[in-house]
XYZ file of C-alpha atoms in Angstrom:
692
model
C 25.788 85.132 66.520
C 29.076 87.106 66.392
C 31.191 86.462 63.109
C 34.120 86.091 65.315
C 32.753 83.397 67.191
C 32.737 81.066 64.516
C 36.048 79.710 63.939
C 37.487 76.693 62.001
C 40.603 74.324 62.792
C 42.036 71.976 60.319
C 44.969 69.494 60.806
C 46.401 67.852 58.036
C 47.858 64.483 59.086
C 49.318 61.397 57.263
C 46.197 59.760 57.152
C 43.278 61.693 58.190
C 42.524 65.316 57.733
C 40.629 66.759 60.849
C 38.301 69.619 60.698
C 36.582 71.267 63.672
C 34.093 74.093 63.570
C 33.687 75.929 66.831
C 30.284 77.922 66.867
C 29.925 79.756 70.230
C 30.197 76.582 72.810
C 29.528 74.345 70.342
C 32.038 72.035 68.311
C 31.231 70.327 65.303
C 34.040 67.998 63.996
C 34.927 65.529 60.841
C 37.592 63.393 59.889
C 38.217 62.811 56.113
C 40.980 60.980 54.273
C 44.083 63.229 53.448
C 44.193 64.033 49.758
C 47.976 63.909 48.955
C 47.931 64.917 45.654
C 45.743 68.150 46.581
C 45.809 68.373 50.428
C 43.620 71.504 50.679
C 40.746 69.579 48.808
C 40.128 67.606 52.071
C 40.050 70.596 54.094
C 37.635 72.217 52.072
C 35.299 68.801 51.870
C 35.665 68.566 55.716
C 34.734 72.483 56.222
C 31.517 71.779 53.905
C 30.524 68.762 56.371
C 31.087 70.580 59.379
C 29.240 73.867 58.183
C 26.259 71.972 57.321
C 26.030 70.126 60.616
C 26.371 73.660 62.219
C 23.696 75.245 60.161
C 25.955 77.889 58.592
C 27.617 78.680 55.182
C 31.219 79.107 54.804
C 31.002 82.584 54.490
C 30.003 83.080 58.110
C 33.331 81.612 59.281
C 35.357 84.133 61.131
C 38.861 82.644 61.327
C 40.553 79.645 60.166
C 43.871 78.249 61.882
C 45.394 75.342 60.121
C 48.331 73.022 61.020
C 49.958 70.510 58.660
C 52.658 67.539 58.002
C 53.140 68.668 54.765
C 56.613 70.381 55.442
C 57.528 67.361 57.407
C 56.516 64.968 54.661
C 58.489 67.096 52.199
C 61.561 66.650 54.184
C 61.111 63.156 54.909
C 60.351 62.211 51.345
C 62.791 64.453 49.806
C 60.017 66.318 47.687
C 61.141 69.916 47.841
C 62.417 72.376 45.517
C 65.629 72.343 43.773
C 67.787 74.040 46.293
C 71.204 75.457 46.254
C 73.351 76.559 49.535
C 75.766 79.155 49.476
C 78.394 79.237 52.484
C 81.649 80.561 53.423
C 84.697 78.979 51.595
C 85.788 75.985 53.748
C 82.324 75.111 54.995
C 80.861 73.493 52.011
C 80.618 70.148 53.500
C 79.393 71.139 57.003
C 75.799 69.404 56.531
C 77.674 66.297 55.314
C 80.218 65.874 57.908
C 77.682 66.497 60.742
C 79.134 66.527 64.244
C 80.889 63.382 63.524
C 78.784 61.644 66.488
C 77.477 58.035 66.089
C 73.999 57.398 66.874
C 74.701 53.448 66.825
C 77.949 53.509 68.586
C 78.989 49.855 68.004
C 77.498 49.285 64.644
C 80.563 48.824 62.207
C 78.303 49.311 58.977
C 76.499 52.495 60.242
C 75.241 54.620 57.020
C 74.968 58.171 58.032
C 71.828 59.942 56.433
C 72.380 61.746 52.979
C 72.352 65.238 53.308
C 69.402 67.083 52.150
C 71.431 68.628 49.314
C 74.173 66.955 47.204
C 77.621 68.559 46.937
C 77.327 69.906 43.478
C 74.353 72.168 45.007
C 76.532 73.627 47.403
C 78.521 76.749 46.425
C 81.137 78.991 48.615
C 82.073 82.621 48.612
C 85.273 84.140 49.832
C 84.445 85.866 52.978
C 84.726 85.640 56.775
C 83.192 86.859 60.010
C 84.817 86.076 63.338
C 83.201 84.862 66.516
C 82.938 88.483 67.629
C 81.099 89.464 64.240
C 84.120 91.492 62.998
C 84.597 91.321 59.284
C 87.897 89.597 58.479
C 87.440 89.003 54.948
C 85.212 91.641 53.130
C 82.511 89.787 50.561
C 82.983 91.096 46.904
C 79.667 91.794 45.397
C 81.153 90.919 41.847
C 81.877 87.333 43.128
C 77.958 87.039 44.486
C 76.955 88.358 41.203
C 78.997 85.571 39.198
C 77.676 83.012 41.583
C 74.165 84.323 40.840
C 74.786 83.601 36.869
C 75.695 80.161 37.720
C 72.742 79.438 39.935
C 70.561 80.703 37.309
C 72.031 78.425 34.740
C 71.671 75.453 36.842
C 67.896 76.021 37.124
C 67.852 76.273 40.898
C 64.477 77.099 42.383
C 65.505 78.185 45.725
C 68.879 79.222 47.425
C 69.626 78.915 51.243
C 72.484 81.231 52.561
C 74.476 80.183 55.515
C 77.629 82.105 56.173
C 79.979 81.330 59.115
C 79.132 83.774 62.219
C 76.375 85.490 60.298
C 74.104 85.236 63.462
C 76.357 88.036 64.997
C 76.745 90.043 61.819
C 74.166 89.435 58.861
C 75.685 91.978 56.556
C 77.279 89.477 54.192
C 73.993 87.219 54.067
C 71.908 90.182 53.376
C 74.101 91.289 50.359
C 73.815 87.915 48.938
C 70.064 88.039 49.054
C 70.122 91.499 47.716
C 72.118 90.444 44.636
C 70.255 87.429 44.117
C 66.751 89.210 44.337
C 68.051 91.668 41.834
C 69.482 89.054 39.111
C 66.998 86.117 40.080
C 63.537 87.625 41.352
C 61.942 84.373 40.482
C 64.258 82.309 43.089
C 63.152 81.952 46.398
C 65.881 83.008 48.873
C 66.411 81.912 52.706
C 69.277 83.499 55.137
C 70.315 81.756 58.200
C 70.500 85.000 60.116
C 66.754 85.311 59.826
C 65.502 81.550 59.819
C 67.862 80.527 62.798
C 70.171 83.183 64.142
C 71.945 81.024 66.462
C 75.536 79.372 67.155
C 76.525 75.764 66.124
C 76.938 75.841 62.274
C 75.622 72.351 61.458
C 72.216 73.053 62.914
C 71.954 76.504 61.509
C 72.827 75.405 58.031
C 70.501 72.588 57.852
C 67.621 74.701 59.300
C 68.232 77.467 56.505
C 68.508 74.686 54.054
C 65.379 72.979 55.004
C 63.341 76.256 54.899
C 64.641 76.912 51.391
C 64.090 73.323 50.312
C 60.238 73.616 51.417
C 59.668 77.305 50.952
C 58.309 77.145 47.148
C 56.144 73.900 47.924
C 54.526 75.477 51.214
C 54.091 78.914 49.379
C 52.341 77.127 46.489
C 50.207 75.163 48.825
C 49.217 78.094 50.935
C 48.274 80.422 48.085
C 46.036 77.120 46.598
C 44.413 76.818 50.092
C 43.556 80.729 50.325
C 42.388 80.714 46.674
C 40.426 77.521 47.310
C 38.929 79.101 50.402
C 37.853 82.269 48.660
C 36.192 80.199 45.948
C 34.036 78.630 48.527
C 33.029 82.254 49.737
C 35.417 82.366 52.999
C 36.700 85.712 53.206
C 38.385 85.625 56.923
C 41.821 85.518 57.754
C 43.610 82.503 57.581
C 46.528 81.504 60.407
C 48.881 78.801 60.877
C 49.978 76.882 64.014
C 53.637 76.809 64.335
C 55.928 74.253 66.187
C 56.373 76.046 69.367
C 52.671 76.069 69.997
C 51.561 79.271 69.062
C 49.643 80.960 65.809
C 51.359 83.009 62.981
C 50.189 84.717 60.018
C 50.040 83.204 56.713
C 52.659 85.539 55.210
C 55.231 84.549 58.212
C 54.214 80.642 57.752
C 55.094 81.154 53.862
C 58.460 83.138 54.851
C 59.456 80.697 57.735
C 57.875 77.335 56.668
C 60.426 75.434 58.671
C 58.555 76.494 61.790
C 55.637 74.392 60.638
C 57.399 71.217 60.705
C 55.629 70.093 64.048
C 52.687 72.286 63.768
C 50.014 69.478 64.023
C 51.758 67.730 67.222
C 51.971 71.303 68.732
C 48.461 71.738 68.624
C 48.013 68.365 70.318
C 50.083 69.303 73.205
C 48.392 72.696 73.504
C 44.987 70.807 73.618
C 46.348 68.618 76.467
C 47.621 71.528 78.487
C 44.213 73.190 78.047
C 42.413 70.114 79.778
C 45.387 69.845 82.499
C 44.544 73.422 83.485
C 40.594 72.592 83.863
C 41.394 69.807 86.065
C 44.264 71.717 87.779
C 46.583 68.959 87.209
C 50.227 69.854 87.402
C 51.938 66.632 85.738
C 50.224 65.347 82.685
C 51.753 62.913 80.071
C 50.206 63.909 76.639
C 49.696 60.664 74.289
C 48.661 61.691 70.845
C 48.293 58.532 68.259
C 47.074 59.203 64.899
C 47.323 57.247 61.559
C 51.067 57.482 61.101
C 52.718 58.517 64.383
C 52.565 58.534 68.083
C 53.754 61.728 69.963
C 54.554 61.737 73.641
C 55.050 65.073 75.411
C 55.611 65.939 79.343
C 53.462 68.763 80.473
C 54.289 70.310 83.694
C 52.253 73.235 85.580
C 50.003 72.970 82.619
C 52.614 74.422 80.202
C 54.393 71.778 77.790
C 58.070 71.584 77.769
C 59.786 73.561 74.880
C 63.280 72.849 73.211
C 65.130 75.027 70.512
C 66.309 71.957 68.592
C 64.823 68.637 67.384
C 65.380 66.416 64.910
C 63.239 65.465 61.574
C 63.524 62.618 58.892
C 65.149 60.060 61.429
C 66.442 57.324 59.450
C 67.068 54.732 62.085
C 63.369 53.932 63.343
C 63.089 57.258 64.761
C 66.426 57.081 66.632
C 67.696 60.233 68.059
C 70.691 61.423 66.135
C 69.873 59.716 62.718
C 67.944 62.520 61.403
C 68.159 66.503 60.524
C 68.521 68.842 63.192
C 66.180 71.823 63.019
C 67.186 74.475 65.190
C 63.870 76.622 65.984
C 61.535 76.986 68.937
C 59.543 73.718 69.226
C 57.582 71.914 72.020
C 59.606 68.824 73.171
C 58.216 65.666 72.505
C 59.234 62.168 71.464
C 57.820 60.798 68.075
C 57.884 57.290 66.900
C 56.423 55.541 64.099
C 53.176 53.951 65.764
C 50.115 54.928 64.413
C 46.899 53.318 62.945
C 48.413 52.919 59.717
C 51.684 51.575 61.015
C 52.444 48.212 59.034
C 53.626 45.154 60.855
C 56.122 42.659 59.357
C 58.084 39.625 60.567
C 61.776 40.457 60.631
C 64.808 38.149 60.049
C 65.092 37.148 63.763
C 61.392 35.770 63.447
C 60.413 38.977 65.560
C 57.224 40.881 65.091
C 57.959 44.726 64.083
C 55.585 47.483 63.595
C 56.327 50.770 61.777
C 57.673 53.289 60.981
C 56.567 52.626 57.376
C 52.778 53.546 57.309
C 49.853 52.586 54.946
C 48.793 56.129 55.075
C 45.364 56.851 53.508
C 46.336 55.594 50.074
C 45.842 52.384 50.230
C 45.466 52.705 53.891
C 45.268 49.415 56.202
C 43.812 46.142 54.374
C 40.420 46.689 56.162
C 40.150 49.935 54.369
C 39.441 47.939 50.986
C 41.295 50.203 49.111
C 43.907 47.995 47.899
C 46.156 47.503 50.732
C 47.332 43.914 51.403
C 49.922 44.286 54.445
C 48.440 44.426 57.956
C 48.481 47.566 59.873
C 47.600 48.154 63.663
C 44.211 49.381 62.783
C 43.732 45.802 61.322
C 45.009 44.359 64.548
C 42.524 46.449 66.410
C 39.720 45.307 64.171
C 40.137 41.691 64.591
C 40.799 42.250 68.644
C 37.185 43.763 68.805
C 38.424 47.316 69.819
C 36.616 48.601 66.338
C 33.110 48.354 65.134
C 33.509 47.712 61.242
C 30.245 49.417 60.685
C 30.785 52.485 62.752
C 34.407 53.507 61.720
C 34.951 57.233 61.387
C 31.291 57.868 62.064
C 30.349 55.304 59.600
C 31.907 57.156 56.847
C 34.433 54.165 56.214
C 33.205 50.729 56.032
C 35.907 48.368 57.501
C 36.386 44.729 56.166
C 37.189 42.424 58.862
C 38.069 39.408 56.423
C 40.709 41.351 54.496
C 42.227 42.264 57.827
C 42.527 38.601 58.784
C 43.616 37.560 55.474
C 46.842 40.068 55.844
C 47.650 39.268 59.401
C 47.531 35.515 58.372
C 49.765 36.018 55.572
C 52.326 38.454 56.793
C 52.490 37.377 60.308
C 50.615 34.303 61.262
C 51.873 31.852 58.554
C 55.688 32.954 59.279
C 55.380 32.363 63.189
C 52.660 29.658 63.016
C 50.203 31.644 64.783
C 46.238 31.734 64.422
C 44.933 35.142 63.412
C 44.131 36.337 66.759
C 47.722 35.447 68.110
C 48.955 37.488 65.119
C 46.776 40.426 65.782
C 47.492 40.352 69.469
C 51.157 40.168 68.796
C 50.744 43.277 66.516
C 48.965 45.125 69.284
C 51.225 44.432 72.109
C 54.439 45.003 69.870
C 53.278 48.764 68.879
C 51.893 49.361 72.570
C 55.345 48.210 73.941
C 57.026 50.486 71.642
C 54.923 53.497 72.497
C 55.253 52.710 76.461
C 59.225 52.467 76.006
C 59.277 55.574 74.116
C 57.460 57.259 77.086
C 59.908 55.651 79.595
C 62.811 56.733 77.971
C 61.686 60.377 77.616
C 60.507 60.535 81.138
C 64.173 59.326 82.340
C 65.840 61.920 80.012
C 63.870 64.339 81.792
C 64.341 62.955 85.456
C 60.688 62.328 85.995
C 58.645 59.371 87.478
C 55.514 58.437 85.316
C 53.518 56.799 88.245
C 53.006 60.676 89.417
C 51.345 61.630 86.082
C 47.997 61.631 84.761
C 47.733 60.739 80.721
C 45.572 62.632 78.456
C 45.004 60.828 75.344
C 43.797 61.996 71.943
C 44.119 61.422 68.125
C 42.067 58.804 66.219
C 44.143 55.889 67.523
C 44.889 56.921 71.088
C 41.923 56.155 72.999
C 42.294 52.385 71.697
C 45.704 51.909 73.038
C 45.834 54.299 76.266
C 44.263 52.249 78.633
C 46.840 49.419 77.831
C 49.807 51.861 77.853
C 48.510 52.969 81.241
C 48.786 49.415 82.554
C 52.428 49.090 81.339
C 53.684 52.440 82.560
C 51.938 52.280 85.908
C 49.837 55.454 85.393
C 46.874 55.558 87.522
C 44.452 58.094 85.543
C 43.800 58.661 82.087
C 41.545 61.517 80.516
C 39.821 61.327 77.213
C 38.527 64.924 76.658
C 35.478 65.082 74.211
C 36.587 65.568 70.533
C 39.769 63.172 71.475
C 39.812 62.144 67.627
C 40.454 65.614 66.530
C 42.332 66.640 69.536
C 45.015 68.585 67.552
C 42.548 70.714 65.360
C 40.977 71.825 68.547
C 44.146 72.602 70.208
C 44.514 75.044 67.272
C 41.583 77.029 68.382
C 42.802 77.108 71.990
C 46.574 78.327 71.144
C 47.730 82.123 71.525
C 49.396 84.389 68.656
C 52.930 83.867 69.620
C 56.230 84.175 68.008
C 59.941 83.249 69.596
C 63.023 84.747 68.509
C 66.536 83.197 69.527
C 69.632 84.711 68.915
C 73.360 83.525 69.952
C 75.590 86.139 71.454
C 78.384 84.465 73.609
C 79.026 86.037 77.151
C 80.558 84.874 80.401
C 79.292 86.002 83.733
C 82.839 87.362 84.385
C 82.390 89.472 81.593
C 78.743 90.402 82.307
C 77.695 93.325 80.080
C 74.081 94.807 81.478
C 73.814 97.571 78.949
C 74.534 95.186 76.088
C 72.092 92.514 77.535
C 69.429 95.137 77.842
C 69.802 96.478 74.386
C 69.562 92.926 72.919
C 66.621 91.503 74.610
C 64.661 94.846 74.063
C 65.540 94.654 70.343
C 64.394 90.872 70.577
C 61.251 91.815 72.224
C 60.520 94.455 69.764
C 61.095 91.928 67.015
C 58.784 89.245 68.146
C 56.002 91.753 69.458
C 55.939 92.869 65.659
C 55.439 89.204 64.579
C 52.536 88.901 66.883
C 50.790 92.341 65.614
C 50.624 90.801 62.267
C 47.970 88.440 63.744
C 46.438 90.713 66.554
C 46.680 94.401 66.480
C 44.876 95.093 69.838
C 45.307 92.413 72.415
C 47.630 92.449 75.471
C 51.056 90.921 74.584
C 53.080 89.166 77.215
C 56.826 88.648 77.139
C 58.574 85.517 78.120
C 62.521 85.781 78.515
C 65.030 82.659 78.695
C 68.655 82.406 78.492
C 70.607 79.313 77.784
C 73.502 78.613 80.225
C 76.194 76.277 80.940
C 79.465 75.997 83.017
C 82.554 76.739 81.172
C 83.705 73.695 78.970
C 80.490 71.941 78.917
C 79.095 70.969 75.626
C 75.155 72.126 75.926
C 73.117 74.448 77.899
C 70.122 74.638 79.941
C 67.202 76.982 79.343
C 66.837 79.628 82.564
C 63.350 81.485 82.630
C 63.563 85.066 83.447
C 60.970 87.850 84.662
C 60.502 90.833 82.510
C 62.342 92.819 85.487
C 65.416 90.418 85.531
C 65.627 90.678 81.883
C 65.465 94.263 81.280
C 67.486 95.054 84.489
C 70.214 92.575 84.339
C 72.371 91.780 87.035
C 75.025 88.874 87.281
C 74.422 87.672 90.803
C 70.580 87.175 89.736
C 71.562 85.244 86.525
C 73.873 83.072 88.471
C 71.542 82.266 91.242
C 68.559 81.126 88.730
C 71.451 78.976 86.951
C 72.595 77.238 89.956
C 69.020 76.838 90.988
C 67.815 74.960 87.779
C 71.166 73.214 87.546
C 70.777 71.526 90.808
C 67.406 70.436 90.237
C 68.467 68.896 87.117
C 71.674 67.230 88.174
C 71.365 67.131 92.021
C 74.382 69.704 92.475
C 76.254 72.563 91.121
C 79.940 72.625 90.280
C 82.338 74.875 92.410
C 85.075 77.004 90.883
C 83.922 77.522 87.367
C 82.630 80.350 85.476
C 79.166 80.112 83.733
C 78.596 81.092 80.128
C 75.435 82.343 78.352
C 75.239 81.386 74.619
C 71.646 81.948 73.469
C 69.126 84.745 74.207
C 65.349 84.197 73.655
C 62.342 86.130 74.040
C 58.667 84.973 73.257
C 55.998 87.282 72.527
C 52.324 85.729 73.383
C 48.667 86.799 73.727
C 47.360 85.954 77.000
C 46.201 82.237 77.131
C 42.471 81.550 76.963
C 40.602 81.573 80.284
C 39.779 78.252 81.803
C 36.987 77.262 83.817
C 37.597 74.785 86.649
C 36.279 71.467 86.749
C 34.815 69.764 89.759
C 35.410 66.114 89.270
C 32.589 63.668 89.739
C 33.403 60.500 91.652
C 30.945 58.402 89.632
C 28.048 57.444 91.604
C 25.796 56.318 89.055
C 25.824 53.306 86.455
C 26.090 53.676 82.828
C 23.610 52.550 80.505
C 25.009 50.323 77.694
C 23.433 49.999 74.271
C 24.906 46.540 73.606
C 27.914 44.128 74.119
C 30.825 42.872 72.068
C 33.868 40.751 72.407
C 37.049 42.732 72.991
C 40.566 41.109 73.802
C 41.740 41.389 77.103
C 45.546 41.788 76.872
C 46.072 41.061 80.613
C 44.186 37.747 80.738
C 44.911 36.909 77.007
C 41.442 36.071 75.996
C 38.356 37.689 74.747
C 35.865 39.254 77.376
C 32.438 40.649 77.126
C 32.786 44.288 77.173
C 29.806 46.659 77.140
C 29.375 49.052 74.440
C 28.347 52.465 75.485
C 27.675 55.355 72.968
C 29.607 58.212 74.470
C 26.790 60.939 73.801
C 24.450 59.180 75.937
C 26.743 59.467 79.118
C 25.510 61.902 81.813
C 27.617 63.456 84.400
C 28.620 61.357 87.113
C 27.867 57.969 85.449
C 30.347 55.157 85.727
C 31.100 52.485 83.119
C 32.490 49.313 84.428
C 35.283 47.902 82.427
C 35.616 46.183 80.242
C 33.938 48.646 78.086
C 34.001 50.356 74.757
C 33.014 53.724 74.957
C 32.251 54.609 71.187
C 32.122 58.013 69.364
C 32.199 59.261 65.548
C 35.982 59.811 65.495
C 37.469 57.142 67.884
C 36.448 54.382 70.645
C 37.858 54.372 74.083
C 38.612 50.966 75.081
C 38.316 50.568 79.075
C 40.658 47.612 80.068
C 38.837 45.216 82.547
C 41.271 46.652 85.364
C 39.577 50.072 85.210
C 36.364 51.981 85.194
C 35.206 55.207 83.245
C 33.561 58.156 84.561
C 31.886 60.647 82.714
C 33.047 64.312 83.886
C 30.724 67.589 83.981
C 32.947 68.991 80.663
C 32.316 65.716 78.985
C 35.684 64.305 79.524
C 36.072 60.366 80.339
C 38.035 59.670 83.320
C 39.606 56.131 83.384
C 40.615 55.232 86.489
C 41.705 51.860 88.564
C 38.892 49.907 89.831
C 38.254 50.909 93.359
């Protein structure tokens, strides 16, 4: 066996840590509870389990690719380093003033989220660069040296530097970093002209502050992980999944940890895109539901939709506008607090609410028997017969139905005069409707009709709920791939090495400057290629070019993809034609008589995607053999039905399981509603389709 052929993917989630080992064509996986105090311990424990199943030692692993929610959790829970912000005089309060928009227009008691740094941790320097990158007020080095002394005296561990218009001229930010590095070598420094060189100071300042805030924490964690792996005899390189759907080196991840904020969900989107390519499906709704959150992503032409700004740590039930904007390349998805560990309660209006608070892995849902007393979605699923209490997580975790019933009765049933089954059904329907509504809104915002889409479901809890979501959304087809319970970790192994760089340079088409554009895009291409070469020294590198354009006077831009020929040999007429083509697709028409502006330029360097073998789908001509039956609650009829229980490993290509059914495996269970059948496809995917 070629040592390079053995690869490990590890995804730390809020409840479980998923570990996948790929040995040639064979995949071995496990789920272990996340160890919050030392997250690397769960990875090492899972690594030993999958290595034992594969019959290898950890030293034979040739590559490790890792994704984690640690960066996100540190921002949400405010567990980062003691951080200072240095900014231009007059801009100290930008991260507190925000954009002055209200995410709840009619809430008179609206409370805006607190900024990541309090005012006493924000410092200013007397300097100014204008919107053309010209120095108006030079920065005095002596002023920075005096500020460094104040920062040292206050005991800050990390410093974020965000100066006005530094994305055009980074010289002043670089001077600040130089002085701080000389005077305070033990303090971590992040500058916005490297972390996020884009216009809009609120988003840029927030992003560099977030990077500085989590940088010491992530550097410590990545160092411990590397040291722990070495202690287990692992000598291979470790890479990190970033939010844009690619892989970066350990050092780049330590320098720009803010790029890891959505690394786990990004792996899931890559996994779904890979399955879509195998089946030749052009419109896919990716549905990833784990222990803490549910993520929904639109994938067209086997490519996940991307964005350059997203929000983290939303304070109003994941409501858009209530979080911290992070300005980095990211796969565009909607994320809500709906996972297996999401806790249920009854509000003051006597309505069942589920999430965003989660039981996590410590103590976990009530049925885990680890001290949890409040009901979670997993408790409802257990009471409704969707889970086997003796075979959860491959039998590694024994579930306690009596504790689920007690929790549901105490916190939901008694308050609403419901029995335990009604309470469990209410919790399940509320969480399913929350997810379905999030999918509807996301589709409407992108001008898409979900009835034309195929759902691909993965994550430990998604196959339990995906069938019901399809009924609610009018989606005819659901695909649950092999290894769905650890889908994001498998996605890490399918992702290319890639890195995207964005830069703001404002230009009107009426002032189009081909020479300047060519120089800018060539420089960005060289920059991102250098990042990819730190991961892979030999593979072919593909370059993808985008510009963000708008009509003059508009407040936001749309991304316009360019070929390399169009980017390197720029022409104003071509740029205008591409903009009008995409603008008309989005909004139905173009606007006559207005100039067009370009605000952001983007280049992504990536290694070629993994080759995909097409699948010839089976229609399901033979009948699957059930290993037993159990009572499962059917949401449509509102009653329990006898569902056949089928072990997924026994299914053969072309076999059809008639719903209602429960297709079980180690990491999850697929619930096939009474309205659907499940067909085993040649690649092991379970294809859930409407009867007939």
